[in-house]
Structure formats: structure tokens, C-alpha cells
């Protein structure tokens, strides 16, 4: 019995920080003293790393120049560090499925092969940093055929190159330097495009017509002033269009196509004063019976300009949150008054 216990103890010590063997080889974290101040966590067969408080790019590259028990890791978070422009293959042959850069300083992505060791594994990339000027070159992600989620967010972020991806389904971009839609190439799988909170002032006609799978489009909290004819040609799969909290005061006929009874179009908190029949009736008809045109927070003039809505109960069902400039809901106006006087 004693011999058995000794053998068991030796086996346990031999495994150390290893996980369950995979294909005959144990998965393990590198020794902690080799990667300080990074921390490695073993979750079953997944190796996850967190690096915080790095004071130089050399601190990072020295860590990844070392030999790890495995070069195939699950995730890494690099946060609250000062790095500088990142070199190509910054992780020196180590690959990840999930990479996050959070709240770092003086860190930019000017080169074009920074994450190259993860080109065949990367599924999610997040970069959020609201201090300093920094750039991200979309060429870093060319040919990353497993990438499904990309978030790039920063007050002074500047984008370069053209983003194309056969696999990307979710794209979020936010910057006070983002005044126009960035160059988007072929994105056949994209279902969510979030551009909320930038300073986009105008859109080119048919900016979204190539996004055949798009279902959610968020353009709220930007600087858009007008919706011109032919501006938004959307896929038939669209369910959410958010243009809330912009500066929109002019809406032309045929400004949007592709919406259906499964769509919600949000124009909340803009500056639309006239609910022009030529601009909105076609949209409401496309949204009927169960879609929504949300207009609350606009200073609508409620003279005869709104008679075409107020006297049609089906239209009111779609635009039931709309209010006059005095706060009265359109649904509370007397349709008989408009029938008799307009």
C-alpha cells in the first residue's frame, strides 16, 4: 500500500500544472517565473493568459521568446500596459483563439502581420484603448478564416486598409476620428455592424448593399444630419436599424429599402419636425403589420402634416411611440378632427 501511495505522489508531482493529456501530450502552463507579470490559467485543456502592467514592448516580447509547453493557447488579455507599436508576430509563434488588448498606452497596430501566428486559429479580437493616438491596419486580418468577432474602440483610433473576411459575423468600430464609414470589402457572413458612438456625419449611397447577411445595423450617437434617397439599401434579413441620437432633420423619399414586418427602425432623439408622407409612408407600409418605426424624441409638428398617419390605425400601430412637439402622442390625437379639417 505504501509503495502505491509513493507512486501516486510521484505521478502527481510529474504532472505539475499539466492538464488532461491530449493526443498523448499533456497541456500545461509555462512556469510562472518565466512569464511574470503575466499569469497563466489552465482550464481543462485550455491555456488562458492575462498580462497586466507591462512597462515596455520588450517585456512582452521577452516573455513570448521563451519556450512554452505548448504553442497552442486559448486566450490572452493584455491590459493596462505601455507597449508601443507592435511588431509582426508579436507572440513569436504562439497562437490564440481569443485576443484582447484593453486600456493600454502608446500601443498601435501599424504593421500588417502582428498576429500572424494566430492566422489559422483566431476567432475573436478586441482592442479597446481610449488614450493616445493609435492606428489599426486591417491588413493584419487578411486571410483569418476563423475570425467571427472584431471590436476596435478608441477615442483617437485611426483605421487603415480595407477589411475583407469570409467568416466575420460581428464588427464593432468606435472612434472620435471615425467620420465616415471605413473601407469595407467583401463581408458575406456579417450579421452585426455596430458603428454607434463615433462622429459619422454622412454615408455614401448604397454603403451597405454588399452586406448580404446583415441583420443588425447600429449607427446611433453619430453626427448624421440627413437621410438622402437611396442611402440605405439593406439586406432582406435586416431586423434592426438604429439611427437614434443623431442630428437628422431631413429625410428624403426612398431613403431606405429592405425593411420588413420583422424590422425595427429607430429614429429616436433626432430633429425631424415634419413627418413627410412621401418619405415615411413607404417605410411604414413595408414594416406593417408588426415592424416598428420609433420616432419618440423628435419635435414633430402635428398640423395637417400628420393627418395621413393619424387617420390610419394600421400606420399608427407601426409608429405608435411618435409624439408631437408638445408631448402629445399621435395615438392620442383625434382622427375625426383631421378628417374634417385636413
PDB file of N, CA and C in Angstrom, residues 236-239 258-264 283 286-292:
ATOM      1  N   UNK A 236     -32.514  41.743 -47.074  1.00  0.00           N
ATOM      2  CA  UNK A 236     -33.863  41.356 -46.640  1.00  0.00           C
ATOM      3  C   UNK A 236     -33.859  40.740 -45.253  1.00  0.00           C
ATOM      4  N   UNK A 237     -32.690  40.393 -44.745  1.00  0.00           N
ATOM      5  CA  UNK A 237     -32.579  39.793 -43.411  1.00  0.00           C
ATOM      6  C   UNK A 237     -32.530  40.838 -42.297  1.00  0.00           C
ATOM      7  N   UNK A 238     -32.577  42.127 -42.636  1.00  0.00           N
ATOM      8  CA  UNK A 238     -32.392  43.175 -41.628  1.00  0.00           C
ATOM      9  C   UNK A 238     -33.522  43.169 -40.603  1.00  0.00           C
ATOM     10  N   UNK A 239     -33.142  43.186 -39.315  1.00  0.00           N
ATOM     11  CA  UNK A 239     -34.128  43.224 -38.233  1.00  0.00           C
ATOM     12  C   UNK A 239     -34.005  44.480 -37.375  1.00  0.00           C
ATOM     13  N   UNK A 258     -35.464  47.368 -48.020  1.00  0.00           N
ATOM     14  CA  UNK A 258     -35.072  46.094 -47.437  1.00  0.00           C
ATOM     15  C   UNK A 258     -35.745  45.780 -46.121  1.00  0.00           C
ATOM     16  N   UNK A 259     -36.446  46.770 -45.516  1.00  0.00           N
ATOM     17  CA  UNK A 259     -37.094  46.521 -44.228  1.00  0.00           C
ATOM     18  C   UNK A 259     -38.369  45.707 -44.428  1.00  0.00           C
ATOM     19  N   UNK A 260     -38.808  45.052 -43.340  1.00  0.00           N
ATOM     20  CA  UNK A 260     -39.990  44.194 -43.412  1.00  0.00           C
ATOM     21  C   UNK A 260     -40.717  44.224 -42.083  1.00  0.00           C
ATOM     22  N   UNK A 261     -41.734  43.399 -41.951  1.00  0.00           N
ATOM     23  CA  UNK A 261     -42.501  43.347 -40.705  1.00  0.00           C
ATOM     24  C   UNK A 261     -41.679  42.783 -39.544  1.00  0.00           C
ATOM     25  N   UNK A 262     -40.467  42.298 -39.827  1.00  0.00           N
ATOM     26  CA  UNK A 262     -39.575  41.802 -38.778  1.00  0.00           C
ATOM     27  C   UNK A 262     -38.536  42.844 -38.371  1.00  0.00           C
ATOM     28  N   UNK A 263     -38.670  44.080 -38.869  1.00  0.00           N
ATOM     29  CA  UNK A 263     -37.649  45.105 -38.672  1.00  0.00           C
ATOM     30  C   UNK A 263     -38.098  46.185 -37.697  1.00  0.00           C
ATOM     31  N   UNK A 264     -37.152  46.668 -36.902  1.00  0.00           N
ATOM     32  CA  UNK A 264     -37.351  47.856 -36.077  1.00  0.00           C
ATOM     33  C   UNK A 264     -36.407  48.941 -36.578  1.00  0.00           C
ATOM     34  N   UNK A 283     -42.037  53.367 -45.984  1.00  0.00           N
ATOM     35  CA  UNK A 283     -41.340  52.660 -44.907  1.00  0.00           C
ATOM     36  C   UNK A 283     -42.352  51.995 -43.973  1.00  0.00           C
ATOM     37  N   UNK A 286     -43.948  48.973 -45.509  1.00  0.00           N
ATOM     38  CA  UNK A 286     -43.041  47.826 -45.524  1.00  0.00           C
ATOM     39  C   UNK A 286     -42.916  47.188 -44.143  1.00  0.00           C
ATOM     40  N   UNK A 287     -43.077  47.993 -43.094  1.00  0.00           N
ATOM     41  CA  UNK A 287     -42.956  47.488 -41.730  1.00  0.00           C
ATOM     42  C   UNK A 287     -44.239  46.820 -41.224  1.00  0.00           C
ATOM     43  N   UNK A 288     -45.346  47.092 -41.855  1.00  0.00           N
ATOM     44  CA  UNK A 288     -46.619  46.532 -41.398  1.00  0.00           C
ATOM     45  C   UNK A 288     -46.635  45.008 -41.559  1.00  0.00           C
ATOM     46  N   UNK A 289     -47.300  44.277 -40.635  1.00  0.00           N
ATOM     47  CA  UNK A 289     -48.083  44.801 -39.511  1.00  0.00           C
ATOM     48  C   UNK A 289     -47.333  44.848 -38.182  1.00  0.00           C
ATOM     49  N   UNK A 290     -46.184  44.180 -38.081  1.00  0.00           N
ATOM     50  CA  UNK A 290     -45.570  44.010 -36.760  1.00  0.00           C
ATOM     51  C   UNK A 290     -44.216  44.699 -36.610  1.00  0.00           C
ATOM     52  N   UNK A 291     -43.704  45.344 -37.652  1.00  0.00           N
ATOM     53  CA  UNK A 291     -42.462  46.098 -37.514  1.00  0.00           C
ATOM     54  C   UNK A 291     -42.695  47.407 -36.781  1.00  0.00           C
ATOM     55  N   UNK A 292     -41.610  48.131 -36.491  1.00  0.00           N
ATOM     56  CA  UNK A 292     -41.717  49.378 -35.731  1.00  0.00           C
ATOM     57  C   UNK A 292     -40.882  50.489 -36.364  1.00  0.00           C
TER      58      UNK A 292
END
